[in-house]
Coordinates of C-alpha atoms in Angstrom, one line a residue:
X1 CA 81.1 59.6 73.6
X2 CA 78.3 61.5 73.7
X3 CA 75.3 61.0 71.6
X4 CA 73.7 64.1 70.4
X5 CA 71.6 65.0 67.3
X6 CA 71.0 68.7 65.4
X7 CA 67.7 70.1 65.5
X8 CA 65.5 68.8 62.7
X9 CA 65.9 72.7 61.1
X10 CA 69.7 72.5 60.9
X11 CA 69.7 68.9 59.0
X12 CA 67.0 70.6 56.7
X13 CA 69.3 73.7 56.1
X14 CA 71.4 71.1 53.9
X15 CA 68.6 70.8 51.2
X16 CA 68.5 74.6 51.1
X17 CA 71.8 75.1 50.7
X18 CA 71.5 73.1 47.3
X19 CA 71.2 68.7 48.4
X20 CA 68.0 67.1 47.6
X21 CA 67.3 64.3 49.9
X22 CA 69.8 65.2 52.5
X23 CA 66.6 66.2 55.1
X24 CA 65.7 65.6 58.6
X25 CA 63.3 62.8 57.5
X26 CA 66.7 60.8 56.2
X27 CA 68.6 61.8 58.9
X28 CA 66.3 60.2 61.0
X29 CA 65.5 57.1 59.6
X30 CA 69.0 56.3 58.9
X31 CA 70.6 57.4 62.1
X32 CA 68.2 55.1 63.5
X33 CA 69.4 52.1 61.4
X34 CA 72.9 52.8 63.8
X35 CA 71.2 53.3 67.5
X36 CA 71.2 50.2 69.6
X37 CA 69.9 52.2 72.6
X38 CA 69.5 50.7 76.1
X39 CA 67.0 52.4 77.8
X40 CA 67.5 53.6 81.8
X41 CA 65.4 51.3 84.4
X42 CA 62.6 52.8 85.9
X43 CA 64.5 53.4 89.1
X44 CA 67.2 55.4 87.6
X45 CA 64.3 57.6 85.8
X46 CA 63.0 58.3 88.6
X47 CA 65.9 59.1 90.6
X48 CA 67.5 61.0 87.7
X49 CA 64.8 63.8 87.0
X50 CA 67.0 64.6 83.9
X51 CA 66.9 61.7 81.9
X52 CA 63.6 63.2 80.1
X53 CA 65.5 64.1 76.4
X54 CA 62.6 62.1 74.6
X55 CA 64.7 59.0 74.5
X56 CA 61.9 57.1 72.7
X57 CA 63.1 59.0 69.8
X58 CA 66.3 56.6 70.1
X59 CA 66.5 53.4 68.0
X60 CA 67.0 50.4 69.6
X61 CA 67.7 47.5 67.3
X62 CA 71.2 49.0 66.1
X63 CA 74.2 48.0 66.4
X64 CA 76.2 50.5 68.3
X65 CA 75.1 50.4 72.2
X66 CA 73.9 53.7 73.7
X67 CA 73.2 54.1 77.4
X68 CA 73.6 56.4 80.1
X69 CA 76.7 55.2 82.2
X70 CA 76.8 53.0 84.9
X71 CA 77.1 55.8 87.6
X72 CA 75.3 59.4 87.6
X73 CA 76.2 61.0 90.5
X74 CA 74.6 63.4 92.6
X75 CA 77.2 66.1 91.7
X76 CA 75.9 65.8 87.7
X77 CA 72.3 66.5 89.2
X78 CA 73.3 69.2 91.3
X79 CA 75.1 71.0 88.1
X80 CA 71.8 70.5 86.1
X81 CA 69.8 71.7 88.9
X82 CA 72.0 74.9 88.6
X83 CA 71.5 75.4 85.0
X84 CA 68.1 75.2 85.6
X85 CA 68.0 77.5 88.6
X86 CA 69.5 80.6 86.4
X87 CA 67.1 80.2 83.9
X88 CA 67.9 77.4 81.3
X89 CA 64.6 75.0 80.7
X90 CA 64.2 71.3 80.3
X91 CA 65.0 69.6 77.0
X92 CA 62.0 69.1 75.5
X93 CA 63.5 67.2 72.8
X94 CA 67.1 66.5 72.7
X95 CA 68.3 69.4 71.0
X96 CA 67.5 72.5 73.2
X97 CA 67.3 72.9 76.7
X98 CA 69.3 70.9 80.1
X99 CA 69.3 67.2 79.9
X100 CA 71.5 64.1 80.4
X101 CA 72.7 62.6 76.9
X102 CA 73.3 59.0 76.4
X103 CA 76.7 57.7 75.8
X104 CA 78.2 55.3 73.3
X105 CA 78.4 52.9 75.8
X106 CA 77.8 49.5 76.8
X107 CA 76.2 49.1 80.0
X108 CA 76.8 45.4 80.9
X109 CA 80.4 45.2 80.3
X110 CA 81.0 49.4 80.9
X111 CA 83.1 49.8 78.0
X112 CA 82.8 52.3 75.6
X113 CA 80.8 51.4 72.2
X114 CA 82.3 52.2 69.0
X115 CA 82.5 51.5 65.1
X116 CA 84.8 48.5 65.4
X117 CA 82.6 46.8 68.3
X118 CA 79.7 47.4 66.2
X119 CA 80.8 47.2 62.6
X120 CA 83.7 45.9 62.2
X121 CA 83.8 42.9 64.6
X122 CA 80.5 41.0 63.9
X123 CA 81.6 41.3 60.4
X124 CA 85.6 40.6 60.5
X125 CA 85.6 37.0 58.9
X126 CA 83.2 38.1 55.7
X127 CA 85.4 36.6 52.9
X128 CA 84.6 40.3 50.9
X129 CA 86.1 42.6 53.8
X130 CA 90.3 43.0 54.2
X131 CA 91.1 46.0 56.7
X132 CA 94.5 47.1 56.9
X133 CA 95.7 49.1 59.9
X134 CA 99.1 51.3 59.9
X135 CA 98.3 51.3 55.7
X136 CA 98.7 55.2 55.1
X137 CA 97.0 56.1 51.6
X138 CA 99.6 58.5 49.3
X139 CA 96.9 59.4 46.6
X140 CA 94.2 58.2 44.0
X141 CA 95.6 57.3 40.5
X142 CA 93.2 58.9 38.3
X143 CA 92.8 59.0 34.0
X144 CA 90.5 60.7 31.7
X145 CA 87.1 58.8 31.0
X146 CA 85.4 58.9 27.6
X147 CA 82.7 61.5 28.7
X148 CA 85.7 64.1 30.1
X149 CA 85.4 63.3 33.7
X150 CA 88.2 61.5 35.6
X151 CA 88.3 57.9 36.8
X152 CA 89.8 56.5 39.7
X153 CA 91.8 53.7 38.2
X154 CA 93.0 52.5 42.0
X155 CA 94.4 53.7 45.3
X156 CA 98.2 54.1 46.0
X157 CA 98.8 53.3 49.6
X158 CA 101.8 52.5 51.7
X159 CA 102.4 49.3 54.3
X160 CA 104.7 47.6 56.2
X161 CA 107.7 50.2 54.2
X162 CA 106.7 49.0 50.9
X163 CA 104.0 51.1 48.3
X164 CA 101.2 49.4 47.0
X165 CA 98.4 49.8 44.3
X166 CA 95.0 48.5 45.2
X167 CA 93.0 48.9 41.6
X168 CA 89.2 49.9 41.6
X169 CA 86.8 48.2 39.7
X170 CA 84.0 50.4 40.6
X171 CA 84.0 53.4 43.3
X172 CA 86.5 55.0 45.5
X173 CA 85.3 56.1 48.8
X174 CA 87.1 58.2 51.3
X175 CA 86.5 58.5 54.7
X176 CA 89.4 60.2 56.2
X177 CA 88.1 62.8 58.1
X178 CA 87.6 66.6 57.5
X179 CA 91.8 66.8 58.1
X180 CA 92.7 64.0 55.4
X181 CA 90.5 64.0 52.8
X182 CA 91.2 66.8 51.4
X183 CA 95.1 66.0 52.1
X184 CA 94.4 62.9 49.9
X185 CA 92.5 64.7 46.7
X186 CA 94.9 67.0 47.0
X187 CA 97.9 64.8 46.5
X188 CA 95.9 63.1 43.3
X189 CA 96.0 66.2 41.5
X190 CA 92.5 67.5 42.6
X191 CA 91.9 71.2 43.9
X192 CA 92.9 74.5 43.7
X193 CA 94.8 75.1 41.1
X194 CA 97.3 77.7 43.4
X195 CA 97.7 75.2 46.0
X196 CA 98.8 72.1 43.4
X197 CA 101.3 74.4 41.7
X198 CA 103.0 75.4 45.0
X199 CA 103.5 72.1 45.9
X200 CA 104.5 70.8 42.3
X201 CA 101.1 68.5 41.7
X202 CA 100.4 68.4 38.5
X203 CA 96.6 69.6 38.1
X204 CA 94.0 66.7 36.9
X205 CA 91.0 68.2 37.9
X206 CA 90.6 72.2 39.3
X207 CA 87.8 72.4 42.3
X208 CA 88.7 75.8 44.2
X209 CA 86.4 74.8 47.3
X210 CA 88.6 72.1 47.7
X211 CA 90.0 72.6 51.5
X212 CA 88.1 75.8 52.2
X213 CA 84.9 76.5 54.3
X214 CA 86.4 74.5 57.4
X215 CA 84.2 74.9 60.5
X216 CA 85.2 73.8 64.1
X217 CA 83.6 73.8 67.6
X218 CA 84.8 75.5 70.5
X219 CA 84.8 75.4 73.9
X220 CA 86.7 76.6 77.3
X221 CA 86.3 75.9 80.9
X222 CA 85.5 77.8 83.8
X223 CA 86.3 76.2 87.0
X224 CA 85.6 76.1 90.7
X225 CA 87.2 74.6 93.7
X226 CA 85.1 72.6 95.6
X227 CA 84.4 72.6 99.6
X228 CA 86.2 69.7 100.8
X229 CA 83.6 68.5 102.8
X230 CA 81.1 68.6 100.2
X231 CA 81.1 64.6 99.7
X232 CA 82.0 64.6 95.8
X233 CA 83.8 62.3 94.0
X234 CA 85.4 64.3 91.3
X235 CA 87.5 63.0 88.2
X236 CA 90.1 64.8 90.2
X237 CA 90.7 61.9 92.3
X238 CA 92.4 60.2 89.5
X239 CA 95.6 62.1 89.3
X240 CA 96.8 60.2 92.1
X241 CA 98.1 56.9 91.6
X242 CA 96.7 55.4 94.6
X243 CA 93.2 56.1 93.9
X244 CA 93.3 55.9 90.0
X245 CA 94.6 51.7 90.7
X246 CA 91.6 51.7 92.9
X247 CA 89.1 52.9 90.7
X248 CA 90.7 50.8 87.8
X249 CA 90.0 48.0 89.9
X250 CA 86.3 49.2 90.5
X251 CA 86.0 49.5 86.7
X252 CA 86.4 45.4 86.5
X253 CA 83.2 45.3 88.4
X254 CA 81.1 48.3 87.0
X255 CA 81.5 50.7 89.7
X256 CA 83.8 53.9 90.2
X257 CA 85.1 56.7 88.3
X258 CA 85.6 55.2 85.4
X259 CA 82.3 54.2 85.1
X260 CA 80.9 58.2 84.8
X261 CA 80.6 59.6 81.7
X262 CA 80.1 63.2 80.1
X263 CA 76.2 63.4 80.0
X264 CA 74.7 66.7 81.6
X265 CA 74.0 69.5 78.4
X266 CA 72.4 72.4 78.1
X267 CA 71.7 73.8 74.2
X268 CA 70.8 77.1 74.3
X269 CA 70.3 80.1 72.5
X270 CA 72.7 83.5 72.8
X271 CA 69.1 85.6 73.6
X272 CA 68.7 83.0 76.4
X273 CA 72.8 84.1 78.1
X274 CA 72.7 87.7 76.7
X275 CA 70.9 91.3 76.9
X276 CA 73.4 91.8 73.4
X277 CA 72.1 89.6 71.6
X278 CA 70.1 91.5 69.4
X279 CA 72.8 94.2 69.4
X280 CA 75.0 91.7 67.9
X281 CA 73.0 90.2 65.6
X282 CA 72.5 93.2 64.1
X283 CA 76.0 94.0 63.9
X284 CA 77.3 91.2 62.3
X285 CA 74.4 91.3 59.7
X286 CA 75.3 94.9 58.8
X287 CA 78.9 93.5 58.4
X288 CA 78.1 90.7 56.4
X289 CA 75.7 93.0 53.9
X290 CA 78.9 96.1 53.7
X291 CA 81.1 92.9 52.6
X292 CA 78.8 90.4 50.9
X293 CA 80.6 91.0 47.7
X294 CA 84.0 90.0 49.0
X295 CA 83.1 87.1 49.8
X296 CA 83.7 83.6 48.2
X297 CA 81.0 81.8 46.1
X298 CA 78.4 80.3 48.4
X299 CA 79.6 81.6 51.7
X300 CA 76.4 84.5 51.6
X301 CA 74.2 81.7 51.8
X302 CA 75.5 80.2 54.8
X303 CA 76.2 83.4 56.6
X304 CA 72.2 84.2 55.9
X305 CA 71.2 81.0 57.4
X306 CA 73.8 81.4 60.0
X307 CA 71.9 84.6 60.7
X308 CA 68.8 83.7 60.8
X309 CA 69.7 81.1 63.6
X310 CA 70.6 83.9 66.0
X311 CA 67.6 85.5 65.3
X312 CA 65.1 82.3 66.0
X313 CA 67.1 81.7 68.9
X314 CA 68.7 78.2 67.6
X315 CA 70.8 76.0 70.0
X316 CA 74.3 77.9 69.1
X317 CA 75.6 78.0 72.7
X318 CA 76.3 74.9 74.7
X319 CA 77.0 74.3 78.0
X320 CA 79.0 70.8 79.6
X321 CA 79.2 69.5 82.9
X322 CA 82.5 68.2 83.7
X323 CA 82.8 66.8 87.3
X324 CA 86.6 67.5 87.6
X325 CA 88.9 70.2 86.9
X326 CA 89.8 71.1 83.0
X327 CA 90.8 74.7 82.4
X328 CA 93.5 76.9 82.2
X329 CA 95.9 78.8 82.9
X330 CA 95.7 78.1 86.8
X331 CA 96.8 74.6 87.7
X332 CA 95.1 72.3 89.9
X333 CA 96.1 71.9 93.7
X334 CA 97.3 68.7 95.0
X335 CA 94.2 67.0 97.0
X336 CA 91.4 69.9 95.4
X337 CA 88.5 68.3 93.7
X338 CA 87.1 70.9 91.0
X339 CA 83.7 71.3 89.1
X340 CA 84.0 72.6 85.2
X341 CA 81.2 74.1 82.9
X342 CA 82.5 74.5 79.1
X343 CA 81.0 77.1 77.4
X344 CA 81.2 75.6 73.6
X345 CA 80.6 77.3 70.7
X346 CA 79.0 75.5 67.9
X347 CA 77.9 77.9 65.0
X348 CA 81.1 80.0 64.3
X349 CA 81.0 82.4 61.2
X350 CA 84.6 82.3 61.0
X351 CA 85.7 79.9 58.3
X352 CA 89.2 77.8 57.9
X353 CA 91.5 76.3 55.5
X354 CA 93.1 72.8 55.3
X355 CA 96.2 72.3 52.2
X356 CA 98.7 70.5 51.4
X357 CA 102.5 72.0 51.7
X358 CA 104.0 69.6 50.2
X359 CA 103.9 66.6 47.6
X360 CA 105.5 64.0 50.3
X361 CA 102.3 62.1 51.3
X362 CA 104.2 62.1 55.0
X363 CA 104.2 65.9 55.4
X364 CA 100.7 67.0 56.9
X365 CA 98.8 69.4 55.8
X366 CA 98.7 72.8 57.2
X367 CA 95.6 73.3 59.0
X368 CA 94.7 76.8 60.0
X369 CA 90.5 77.3 61.7
X370 CA 91.2 81.4 61.1
X371 CA 89.4 81.0 64.5
X372 CA 88.1 84.4 65.4
X373 CA 88.5 85.7 62.2
X374 CA 84.7 87.2 62.2
X375 CA 84.5 89.1 65.3
X376 CA 80.8 87.8 66.4
X377 CA 82.6 84.3 67.6
X378 CA 84.5 86.2 69.9
X379 CA 81.4 88.2 70.9
X380 CA 79.2 85.6 71.8
X381 CA 81.8 83.4 72.9
X382 CA 82.7 86.0 75.8
X383 CA 78.7 86.1 76.3
X384 CA 78.5 82.6 77.0
X385 CA 81.5 83.0 79.5
X386 CA 80.1 86.1 81.1
X387 CA 76.4 83.9 81.5
X388 CA 78.6 81.3 83.2
X389 CA 80.2 82.8 85.8
X390 CA 77.4 84.3 87.3
X391 CA 76.8 80.3 88.3
X392 CA 78.6 80.8 91.2
X393 CA 75.8 82.9 92.8
X394 CA 73.2 80.4 92.0
X395 CA 72.4 77.6 93.8
X396 CA 73.2 74.7 94.5
X397 CA 76.8 75.7 93.0
X398 CA 77.1 78.4 95.6
X399 CA 76.4 76.1 98.1
X400 CA 79.6 73.7 97.1
X401 CA 82.3 75.9 96.1
X402 CA 85.3 77.8 97.7
X403 CA 86.1 80.4 95.0
X404 CA 86.9 80.7 91.4
X405 CA 90.0 79.2 89.6
X406 CA 90.0 79.9 86.1
X407 CA 90.0 82.3 84.4
X408 CA 90.2 83.9 88.2
X409 CA 88.7 86.7 89.9
X410 CA 91.4 89.2 87.9
X411 CA 89.7 88.6 85.0
X412 CA 87.2 91.2 84.9
X413 CA 85.8 93.2 81.8
X414 CA 84.9 91.6 78.1
X415 CA 88.4 92.3 76.6
X416 CA 90.0 90.7 79.4
X417 CA 87.7 87.6 79.3
X418 CA 88.5 87.7 75.2
X419 CA 92.1 87.8 76.0
X420 CA 91.6 84.7 78.2
X421 CA 89.4 82.8 75.5
X422 CA 91.7 83.1 72.8
X423 CA 94.7 81.6 75.5
X424 CA 92.8 79.1 77.1
X425 CA 90.2 77.9 74.2
X426 CA 90.5 75.0 72.3
X427 CA 88.8 72.6 69.6
X428 CA 86.2 70.4 70.2
X429 CA 88.1 68.4 67.5
X430 CA 84.5 68.8 65.4
X431 CA 86.1 69.7 62.1
X432 CA 83.7 69.4 59.1
X433 CA 83.2 70.8 55.8
X434 CA 86.4 70.4 54.0
X435 CA 84.9 68.8 51.1
X436 CA 81.5 70.4 51.3
X437 CA 78.4 69.3 49.6
X438 CA 77.0 72.5 48.2
X439 CA 76.5 73.2 44.1
X440 CA 79.7 73.4 42.3
X441 CA 78.9 76.9 41.6
X442 CA 79.3 77.3 44.9
X443 CA 82.4 76.6 46.1
X444 CA 81.1 72.9 46.5
X445 CA 83.2 69.3 46.0
X446 CA 81.3 66.8 46.0
X447 CA 77.2 66.3 44.5
X448 CA 74.4 65.1 46.8
X449 CA 75.5 61.8 45.9
X450 CA 78.7 62.8 47.8
X451 CA 80.2 62.3 43.9
X452 CA 83.5 64.4 43.8
X453 CA 82.3 66.9 41.1
X454 CA 84.1 66.1 38.0
X455 CA 84.6 62.4 38.4
X456 CA 82.8 59.5 38.0
X457 CA 83.8 57.0 40.9
X458 CA 85.6 59.3 43.3
X459 CA 83.1 59.7 46.9
X460 CA 83.5 61.6 50.3
X461 CA 81.7 60.0 52.8
X462 CA 82.7 61.3 56.2
X463 CA 81.9 64.7 58.2
X464 CA 84.1 67.0 55.3
X465 CA 80.7 67.0 53.3
X466 CA 78.6 69.0 55.8
X467 CA 78.2 72.2 54.5
X468 CA 77.1 74.2 57.8
X469 CA 78.1 72.9 60.7
X470 CA 75.2 72.4 62.9
X471 CA 74.3 72.3 67.3
X472 CA 75.3 68.8 68.1
X473 CA 78.4 66.7 68.7
X474 CA 78.5 65.0 65.6
X475 CA 79.4 61.2 65.9
X476 CA 75.9 60.6 65.3
X477 CA 75.9 62.7 62.2
X478 CA 78.8 60.8 61.0
X479 CA 76.9 57.4 61.6
X480 CA 74.0 58.9 59.4
X481 CA 75.6 60.4 56.5
X482 CA 77.9 57.0 56.2
X483 CA 74.1 55.0 56.7
X484 CA 73.1 57.2 53.7
X485 CA 76.0 57.3 51.7
X486 CA 75.6 53.5 51.7
X487 CA 72.3 53.3 50.5
X488 CA 73.4 55.8 47.7
X489 CA 76.4 53.9 46.4
X490 CA 74.2 50.7 46.3
X491 CA 71.8 52.4 44.4
X492 CA 68.9 52.4 46.9
X493 CA 68.7 56.0 47.3
X494 CA 67.4 58.5 44.9
X495 CA 68.1 62.1 46.1
X496 CA 65.7 63.6 44.1
X497 CA 62.8 61.0 45.2
X498 CA 63.4 61.6 48.7
X499 CA 63.3 65.2 48.6
X500 CA 60.1 65.4 46.9
X501 CA 58.6 62.7 49.5
X502 CA 59.8 65.0 52.5
X503 CA 58.2 68.0 51.1
X504 CA 54.8 66.3 50.5
X505 CA 55.3 65.0 54.2
X506 CA 56.2 68.9 55.2
X507 CA 52.9 69.8 53.4

């Protein structure tokens, strides 16, 4: 539910990687079409000094409701003040610094706002819209076109125990996400020759980059036990059935813990967290230069941008404030309350893969994120954790905690921290780039019009087209991609013209 947008430079890098029209100017224009921000009252803003993240930049007229949760607790402010006292700065804009972040939240009904409430329900009675739930796509049926490319003739799907085919007169658009869009394309005969050969699917169109270049965000939590007399209500109360029932009843009144959200964030650079930043940068740069001839096409260009991100202080490190327990390996104790700071990794160098292991559409593909294949990712993660653990000595956090539960005092040196990270980290479920929008010679899968290379009418419109993952939770960007993709499909957007306009504006 966190509504965060990437730094301007990191969206402009889409265009630098060979995608005219995919730049910050167009991103802002399209994401604003979705945003329906409901600004907090002046009273709330005065009471919560961290609601300062240039909220004037958020669109007000879109169908997706955005707001601060009904309850901003003193504990949320305590966590942010600790980050500021530790040396970070308030966010002058939403992409770098410490601030409260809006949620996709309806402040009147106190429920989540999402694609169903914003887009489907207002349009569900339109005669040209048909939605089937639990209808699993199996493959796209294609045929050779006179121009030598592939045409999508229809889509085969399973519904209510039967296989059906819907015929396509215009475009077929995949929006199944980074985990499933490449799977559907492979089952349709599109992708790597070696992958399709192993599963017995006839190759109709070779695209070596399909299912490659996977990037993800990772996180791991550091938890402290709270003193019993500090008076803060945390999410830990909900583990108790009696308290949970009480807060469910309160939610119906627009009160209680179920009106809270995850709103405290810091986006920051490695240099702000670690004295080893320059050492890590130089070591990573040397390794990349030494191995540049071994990389698949297009990866060196991405790595050069990622090196520049470290050097310029891009906010690749994220800290998330969580008012409760969420960490490992030690479990929470009954009746205790906790506080957790997450370290999240946004600019990972490791690249994963997603590939089919069977021609049976019911069998999921193999997801291999290749976490920590590039040692720089573990280096940065370790430095982030070391910085977060030092917060225990910073007020006001140090005044309200008893002890560190996870990773725990037995985890001391860098090697032990690294082992703990590997054991307890998790995906933030932001997987991207499996159908990357890149030049075909750079292992691209779709062009700047989101059309699959070698096809006339198959497009991909989801997070899988992102060529290089950015420092933000991706929901806002998914909506922006969808809006820009809709205009492209309708013929209302010319990438080359939009790129020229952006260059003129910058000049």
